């Protein structure tokens, strides 16, 4: 009976040890591969046209440069869909689809986005007053650019399926209008909001 008890205790101790080793190794593995967010910055933005007519038609030419920094040592990001959306005072007015590309580890990529054309834009009374004030000084506030990605990620030798990371939001941009013969104020670099983790499928996150 004593021998049987010792065997049971030995089996239990072995099982508990294996469970603890699994938990510790899982934690260490996650710490090693735990991905850092891709970092986004708007480094330059300018307008050469931003004219809102009396019939609420906006004619625009809006250029944006964005740096994307993948700081991870062991992660490659495959951007398979890139949609950029331009906003003015919480009203979207332009959309552009960019060419897919791959971004290696410890890599910085520059996206150059051009929004050009015309769009229907209805501003509220207060927003219209702000637009007229900004037109007089040729600097437009509350501009924004969002990026909607669909990606794959390679963690070491493991490659994920395609998923949609959180929308990258580059908000509160003050964008100068470049006029011929006039000097424009410099653009201030702005950080973009990524969310809790760029490598989590936003469609799978609990609401």
PDB file of C-alpha atoms in Angstrom:
ATOM      1  CA  UNK A   1       0.000   0.000   0.000  1.00  0.00           C
ATOM      2  CA  UNK A   2       2.830   2.352   0.868  1.00  0.00           C
ATOM      3  CA  UNK A   3       4.523   1.502  -2.400  1.00  0.00           C
ATOM      4  CA  UNK A   4       1.320   2.292  -4.267  1.00  0.00           C
ATOM      5  CA  UNK A   5       0.990   5.627  -2.473  1.00  0.00           C
ATOM      6  CA  UNK A   6       4.564   6.494  -3.326  1.00  0.00           C
ATOM      7  CA  UNK A   7       3.936   5.700  -6.983  1.00  0.00           C
ATOM      8  CA  UNK A   8       0.812   7.872  -7.041  1.00  0.00           C
ATOM      9  CA  UNK A   9       2.671  10.746  -5.378  1.00  0.00           C
ATOM     10  CA  UNK A  10       5.548  10.339  -7.830  1.00  0.00           C
ATOM     11  CA  UNK A  11       3.162  10.395 -10.804  1.00  0.00           C
ATOM     12  CA  UNK A  12       1.377  13.462  -9.421  1.00  0.00           C
ATOM     13  CA  UNK A  13       4.671  15.283  -8.808  1.00  0.00           C
ATOM     14  CA  UNK A  14       5.856  14.434 -12.331  1.00  0.00           C
ATOM     15  CA  UNK A  15       2.584  15.654 -13.842  1.00  0.00           C
ATOM     16  CA  UNK A  16       2.657  18.915 -11.854  1.00  0.00           C
ATOM     17  CA  UNK A  17       6.302  19.458 -12.817  1.00  0.00           C
ATOM     18  CA  UNK A  18       5.515  18.936 -16.506  1.00  0.00           C
ATOM     19  CA  UNK A  19       2.571  21.344 -16.310  1.00  0.00           C
ATOM     20  CA  UNK A  20       4.730  23.992 -14.612  1.00  0.00           C
ATOM     21  CA  UNK A  21       7.500  23.507 -17.165  1.00  0.00           C
ATOM     22  CA  UNK A  22       4.966  23.892 -19.982  1.00  0.00           C
ATOM     23  CA  UNK A  23       3.577  27.111 -18.483  1.00  0.00           C
ATOM     24  CA  UNK A  24       7.027  28.592 -17.867  1.00  0.00           C
ATOM     25  CA  UNK A  25       8.287  27.634 -21.345  1.00  0.00           C
ATOM     26  CA  UNK A  26       5.125  29.098 -22.915  1.00  0.00           C
ATOM     27  CA  UNK A  27       5.658  32.372 -21.061  1.00  0.00           C
ATOM     28  CA  UNK A  28       9.318  32.502 -22.076  1.00  0.00           C
ATOM     29  CA  UNK A  29       8.412  31.687 -25.702  1.00  0.00           C
ATOM     30  CA  UNK A  30       5.772  34.444 -25.774  1.00  0.00           C
ATOM     31  CA  UNK A  31       8.202  36.965 -24.267  1.00  0.00           C
ATOM     32  CA  UNK A  32      10.753  36.082 -26.931  1.00  0.00           C
ATOM     33  CA  UNK A  33       8.391  36.367 -29.922  1.00  0.00           C
ATOM     34  CA  UNK A  34       5.952  38.912 -28.452  1.00  0.00           C
ATOM     35  CA  UNK A  35       5.587  41.403 -31.290  1.00  0.00           C
ATOM     36  CA  UNK A  36       5.961  45.143 -30.893  1.00  0.00           C
ATOM     37  CA  UNK A  37       3.516  47.338 -32.776  1.00  0.00           C
ATOM     38  CA  UNK A  38       4.456  48.662 -36.180  1.00  0.00           C
ATOM     39  CA  UNK A  39       4.951  52.403 -35.648  1.00  0.00           C
ATOM     40  CA  UNK A  40       3.411  54.977 -37.988  1.00  0.00           C
ATOM     41  CA  UNK A  41       4.296  58.687 -38.274  1.00  0.00           C
ATOM     42  CA  UNK A  42       3.046  61.357 -40.656  1.00  0.00           C
ATOM     43  CA  UNK A  43       6.288  63.108 -41.581  1.00  0.00           C
ATOM     44  CA  UNK A  44       4.896  65.530 -44.154  1.00  0.00           C
ATOM     45  CA  UNK A  45       1.517  66.675 -45.442  1.00  0.00           C
ATOM     46  CA  UNK A  46       0.489  69.476 -47.767  1.00  0.00           C
ATOM     47  CA  UNK A  47      -2.357  70.769 -49.884  1.00  0.00           C
ATOM     48  CA  UNK A  48      -2.133  72.414 -53.278  1.00  0.00           C
ATOM     49  CA  UNK A  49      -5.919  72.639 -53.610  1.00  0.00           C
ATOM     50  CA  UNK A  50      -8.689  72.586 -51.037  1.00  0.00           C
ATOM     51  CA  UNK A  51     -11.617  74.517 -52.448  1.00  0.00           C
ATOM     52  CA  UNK A  52     -15.167  74.006 -51.194  1.00  0.00           C
ATOM     53  CA  UNK A  53     -17.778  75.480 -53.552  1.00  0.00           C
ATOM     54  CA  UNK A  54     -21.239  76.779 -52.730  1.00  0.00           C
ATOM     55  CA  UNK A  55     -22.808  73.503 -53.919  1.00  0.00           C
ATOM     56  CA  UNK A  56     -20.770  71.523 -51.324  1.00  0.00           C
ATOM     57  CA  UNK A  57     -18.277  70.148 -53.833  1.00  0.00           C
ATOM     58  CA  UNK A  58     -14.726  69.906 -52.517  1.00  0.00           C
ATOM     59  CA  UNK A  59     -11.853  70.058 -55.007  1.00  0.00           C
ATOM     60  CA  UNK A  60      -8.713  68.736 -53.379  1.00  0.00           C
ATOM     61  CA  UNK A  61      -5.076  67.799 -53.885  1.00  0.00           C
ATOM     62  CA  UNK A  62      -3.735  66.357 -50.636  1.00  0.00           C
ATOM     63  CA  UNK A  63      -0.289  64.758 -50.293  1.00  0.00           C
ATOM     64  CA  UNK A  64       0.822  62.742 -47.267  1.00  0.00           C
ATOM     65  CA  UNK A  65       4.102  60.999 -46.425  1.00  0.00           C
ATOM     66  CA  UNK A  66       3.935  58.298 -43.747  1.00  0.00           C
ATOM     67  CA  UNK A  67       6.796  56.252 -42.292  1.00  0.00           C
ATOM     68  CA  UNK A  68       6.077  52.681 -41.191  1.00  0.00           C
ATOM     69  CA  UNK A  69       8.618  51.119 -38.832  1.00  0.00           C
ATOM     70  CA  UNK A  70       8.632  47.382 -38.141  1.00  0.00           C
ATOM     71  CA  UNK A  71      10.811  47.202 -34.987  1.00  0.00           C
ATOM     72  CA  UNK A  72      10.680  43.417 -34.594  1.00  0.00           C
ATOM     73  CA  UNK A  73      13.686  41.155 -35.047  1.00  0.00           C
ATOM     74  CA  UNK A  74      11.806  38.047 -36.122  1.00  0.00           C
ATOM     75  CA  UNK A  75       8.625  39.252 -37.855  1.00  0.00           C
ATOM     76  CA  UNK A  76       8.013  39.963 -41.529  1.00  0.00           C
ATOM     77  CA  UNK A  77       4.798  41.780 -42.475  1.00  0.00           C
ATOM     78  CA  UNK A  78       3.092  41.127 -45.814  1.00  0.00           C
ATOM     79  CA  UNK A  79       0.738  43.995 -46.667  1.00  0.00           C
ATOM     80  CA  UNK A  80      -1.814  42.497 -49.022  1.00  0.00           C
ATOM     81  CA  UNK A  81      -4.393  45.309 -48.999  1.00  0.00           C
ATOM     82  CA  UNK A  82      -3.732  48.980 -48.264  1.00  0.00           C
ATOM     83  CA  UNK A  83      -6.573  51.489 -48.296  1.00  0.00           C
ATOM     84  CA  UNK A  84      -5.992  55.106 -47.273  1.00  0.00           C
ATOM     85  CA  UNK A  85      -8.931  57.340 -46.297  1.00  0.00           C
ATOM     86  CA  UNK A  86      -8.708  61.145 -46.034  1.00  0.00           C
ATOM     87  CA  UNK A  87     -10.835  63.108 -43.556  1.00  0.00           C
ATOM     88  CA  UNK A  88     -11.602  66.746 -42.827  1.00  0.00           C
ATOM     89  CA  UNK A  89     -13.394  67.529 -39.565  1.00  0.00           C
ATOM     90  CA  UNK A  90     -14.746  63.965 -39.266  1.00  0.00           C
ATOM     91  CA  UNK A  91     -15.970  63.934 -42.883  1.00  0.00           C
ATOM     92  CA  UNK A  92     -14.257  61.509 -45.271  1.00  0.00           C
ATOM     93  CA  UNK A  93     -13.625  62.980 -48.711  1.00  0.00           C
ATOM     94  CA  UNK A  94     -11.046  60.779 -50.457  1.00  0.00           C
ATOM     95  CA  UNK A  95      -9.989  57.126 -50.726  1.00  0.00           C
ATOM     96  CA  UNK A  96      -6.903  55.610 -52.344  1.00  0.00           C
ATOM     97  CA  UNK A  97      -5.775  51.995 -52.788  1.00  0.00           C
ATOM     98  CA  UNK A  98      -1.999  51.528 -52.608  1.00  0.00           C
ATOM     99  CA  UNK A  99       0.271  48.848 -54.052  1.00  0.00           C
ATOM    100  CA  UNK A 100       0.846  45.807 -51.753  1.00  0.00           C
ATOM    101  CA  UNK A 101       4.380  45.189 -50.495  1.00  0.00           C
ATOM    102  CA  UNK A 102       6.403  43.154 -47.985  1.00  0.00           C
ATOM    103  CA  UNK A 103       8.196  44.677 -44.997  1.00  0.00           C
ATOM    104  CA  UNK A 104      11.136  42.886 -43.440  1.00  0.00           C
ATOM    105  CA  UNK A 105      12.203  42.936 -39.820  1.00  0.00           C
ATOM    106  CA  UNK A 106      13.854  46.097 -38.455  1.00  0.00           C
ATOM    107  CA  UNK A 107      12.694  47.902 -41.586  1.00  0.00           C
ATOM    108  CA  UNK A 108      11.331  51.405 -42.223  1.00  0.00           C
ATOM    109  CA  UNK A 109       9.103  51.997 -45.248  1.00  0.00           C
ATOM    110  CA  UNK A 110       7.811  55.321 -46.547  1.00  0.00           C
ATOM    111  CA  UNK A 111       4.293  55.526 -47.979  1.00  0.00           C
ATOM    112  CA  UNK A 112       3.561  58.434 -50.293  1.00  0.00           C
ATOM    113  CA  UNK A 113      -0.170  58.971 -50.656  1.00  0.00           C
ATOM    114  CA  UNK A 114      -1.888  61.379 -53.032  1.00  0.00           C
ATOM    115  CA  UNK A 115      -5.583  62.177 -52.701  1.00  0.00           C
ATOM    116  CA  UNK A 116      -6.743  64.080 -55.749  1.00  0.00           C
ATOM    117  CA  UNK A 117     -10.143  64.838 -57.218  1.00  0.00           C
ATOM    118  CA  UNK A 118     -13.508  66.114 -56.079  1.00  0.00           C
ATOM    119  CA  UNK A 119     -16.076  64.961 -53.536  1.00  0.00           C
ATOM    120  CA  UNK A 120     -19.345  66.007 -51.970  1.00  0.00           C
ATOM    121  CA  UNK A 121     -18.615  67.472 -48.531  1.00  0.00           C
ATOM    122  CA  UNK A 122     -21.355  68.843 -46.300  1.00  0.00           C
ATOM    123  CA  UNK A 123     -20.049  70.743 -43.284  1.00  0.00           C
ATOM    124  CA  UNK A 124     -22.103  71.836 -40.298  1.00  0.00           C
ATOM    125  CA  UNK A 125     -22.464  75.570 -39.681  1.00  0.00           C
ATOM    126  CA  UNK A 126     -19.644  75.662 -37.115  1.00  0.00           C
ATOM    127  CA  UNK A 127     -17.387  73.552 -39.311  1.00  0.00           C
ATOM    128  CA  UNK A 128     -18.083  75.815 -42.293  1.00  0.00           C
ATOM    129  CA  UNK A 129     -17.085  78.837 -40.204  1.00  0.00           C
ATOM    130  CA  UNK A 130     -13.860  77.083 -39.216  1.00  0.00           C
ATOM    131  CA  UNK A 131     -13.186  76.225 -42.855  1.00  0.00           C
ATOM    132  CA  UNK A 132     -13.483  79.897 -43.863  1.00  0.00           C
ATOM    133  CA  UNK A 133     -11.124  80.967 -41.054  1.00  0.00           C
ATOM    134  CA  UNK A 134      -8.597  78.302 -42.023  1.00  0.00           C
ATOM    135  CA  UNK A 135      -8.846  79.299 -45.691  1.00  0.00           C
ATOM    136  CA  UNK A 136      -7.889  82.868 -44.760  1.00  0.00           C
ATOM    137  CA  UNK A 137      -4.656  81.678 -43.064  1.00  0.00           C
ATOM    138  CA  UNK A 138      -4.088  78.790 -45.523  1.00  0.00           C
ATOM    139  CA  UNK A 139      -3.697  76.116 -42.853  1.00  0.00           C
ATOM    140  CA  UNK A 140      -6.409  73.485 -42.451  1.00  0.00           C
ATOM    141  CA  UNK A 141      -6.888  71.833 -39.071  1.00  0.00           C
ATOM    142  CA  UNK A 142      -8.558  68.551 -38.110  1.00  0.00           C
ATOM    143  CA  UNK A 143      -7.311  66.787 -41.218  1.00  0.00           C
ATOM    144  CA  UNK A 144      -6.765  63.053 -40.847  1.00  0.00           C
ATOM    145  CA  UNK A 145      -5.709  59.929 -42.712  1.00  0.00           C
ATOM    146  CA  UNK A 146      -6.731  56.385 -41.790  1.00  0.00           C
ATOM    147  CA  UNK A 147      -5.116  53.197 -43.088  1.00  0.00           C
ATOM    148  CA  UNK A 148      -7.105  50.001 -43.494  1.00  0.00           C
ATOM    149  CA  UNK A 149      -4.757  47.038 -43.943  1.00  0.00           C
ATOM    150  CA  UNK A 150      -5.112  43.351 -44.627  1.00  0.00           C
ATOM    151  CA  UNK A 151      -1.893  41.525 -43.804  1.00  0.00           C
ATOM    152  CA  UNK A 152      -0.077  38.279 -43.200  1.00  0.00           C
ATOM    153  CA  UNK A 153       2.686  38.022 -40.619  1.00  0.00           C
ATOM    154  CA  UNK A 154       5.625  35.637 -40.535  1.00  0.00           C
ATOM    155  CA  UNK A 155       6.757  34.818 -36.974  1.00  0.00           C
ATOM    156  CA  UNK A 156      10.088  33.060 -37.438  1.00  0.00           C
ATOM    157  CA  UNK A 157       9.163  30.128 -39.708  1.00  0.00           C
ATOM    158  CA  UNK A 158       5.427  30.314 -38.965  1.00  0.00           C
ATOM    159  CA  UNK A 159       3.278  32.330 -41.396  1.00  0.00           C
ATOM    160  CA  UNK A 160      -0.192  33.420 -40.319  1.00  0.00           C
ATOM    161  CA  UNK A 161      -3.298  33.468 -42.464  1.00  0.00           C
ATOM    162  CA  UNK A 162      -4.538  36.822 -43.745  1.00  0.00           C
ATOM    163  CA  UNK A 163      -6.240  39.060 -41.195  1.00  0.00           C
ATOM    164  CA  UNK A 164      -7.314  42.668 -40.623  1.00  0.00           C
ATOM    165  CA  UNK A 165      -5.260  44.535 -37.999  1.00  0.00           C
ATOM    166  CA  UNK A 166      -6.722  47.588 -36.233  1.00  0.00           C
ATOM    167  CA  UNK A 167      -7.341  50.688 -38.339  1.00  0.00           C
ATOM    168  CA  UNK A 168      -4.296  52.981 -38.146  1.00  0.00           C
ATOM    169  CA  UNK A 169      -5.513  56.500 -37.338  1.00  0.00           C
ATOM    170  CA  UNK A 170      -3.399  59.566 -38.124  1.00  0.00           C
ATOM    171  CA  UNK A 171      -5.502  62.369 -36.666  1.00  0.00           C
ATOM    172  CA  UNK A 172      -5.383  66.071 -35.772  1.00  0.00           C
ATOM    173  CA  UNK A 173      -3.186  67.077 -38.695  1.00  0.00           C
ATOM    174  CA  UNK A 174      -2.684  70.785 -39.387  1.00  0.00           C
ATOM    175  CA  UNK A 175      -1.951  70.887 -43.109  1.00  0.00           C
ATOM    176  CA  UNK A 176      -0.660  73.995 -44.933  1.00  0.00           C
ATOM    177  CA  UNK A 177      -1.905  75.080 -48.336  1.00  0.00           C
ATOM    178  CA  UNK A 178       1.025  75.598 -50.681  1.00  0.00           C
ATOM    179  CA  UNK A 179       0.466  78.747 -52.726  1.00  0.00           C
ATOM    180  CA  UNK A 180       2.703  80.070 -55.491  1.00  0.00           C
ATOM    181  CA  UNK A 181       5.041  82.769 -54.261  1.00  0.00           C
ATOM    182  CA  UNK A 182       4.065  82.305 -50.608  1.00  0.00           C
ATOM    183  CA  UNK A 183       6.004  80.556 -47.860  1.00  0.00           C
ATOM    184  CA  UNK A 184       4.075  77.956 -45.881  1.00  0.00           C
ATOM    185  CA  UNK A 185       4.521  77.049 -42.209  1.00  0.00           C
ATOM    186  CA  UNK A 186       6.388  73.763 -41.691  1.00  0.00           C
ATOM    187  CA  UNK A 187       4.371  70.629 -41.034  1.00  0.00           C
ATOM    188  CA  UNK A 188       4.712  69.123 -37.555  1.00  0.00           C
ATOM    189  CA  UNK A 189       5.369  65.376 -37.467  1.00  0.00           C
ATOM    190  CA  UNK A 190       2.475  63.462 -35.931  1.00  0.00           C
ATOM    191  CA  UNK A 191       2.255  59.982 -34.419  1.00  0.00           C
ATOM    192  CA  UNK A 192      -0.512  57.683 -35.581  1.00  0.00           C
ATOM    193  CA  UNK A 193      -2.696  55.622 -33.270  1.00  0.00           C
ATOM    194  CA  UNK A 194      -2.353  51.891 -33.851  1.00  0.00           C
ATOM    195  CA  UNK A 195      -4.423  50.293 -31.096  1.00  0.00           C
ATOM    196  CA  UNK A 196      -3.527  47.684 -28.511  1.00  0.00           C
ATOM    197  CA  UNK A 197      -1.774  45.341 -30.942  1.00  0.00           C
ATOM    198  CA  UNK A 198      -1.182  45.611 -34.673  1.00  0.00           C
ATOM    199  CA  UNK A 199      -0.892  41.810 -34.888  1.00  0.00           C
ATOM    200  CA  UNK A 200      -4.396  41.028 -33.639  1.00  0.00           C
ATOM    201  CA  UNK A 201      -7.332  40.524 -36.010  1.00  0.00           C
ATOM    202  CA  UNK A 202      -9.753  43.359 -35.223  1.00  0.00           C
ATOM    203  CA  UNK A 203     -12.664  41.236 -36.420  1.00  0.00           C
ATOM    204  CA  UNK A 204     -11.838  38.614 -33.774  1.00  0.00           C
ATOM    205  CA  UNK A 205     -11.547  41.061 -30.865  1.00  0.00           C
ATOM    206  CA  UNK A 206     -14.504  41.144 -28.411  1.00  0.00           C
ATOM    207  CA  UNK A 207     -16.636  44.263 -28.716  1.00  0.00           C
TER     208      UNK A 207
END
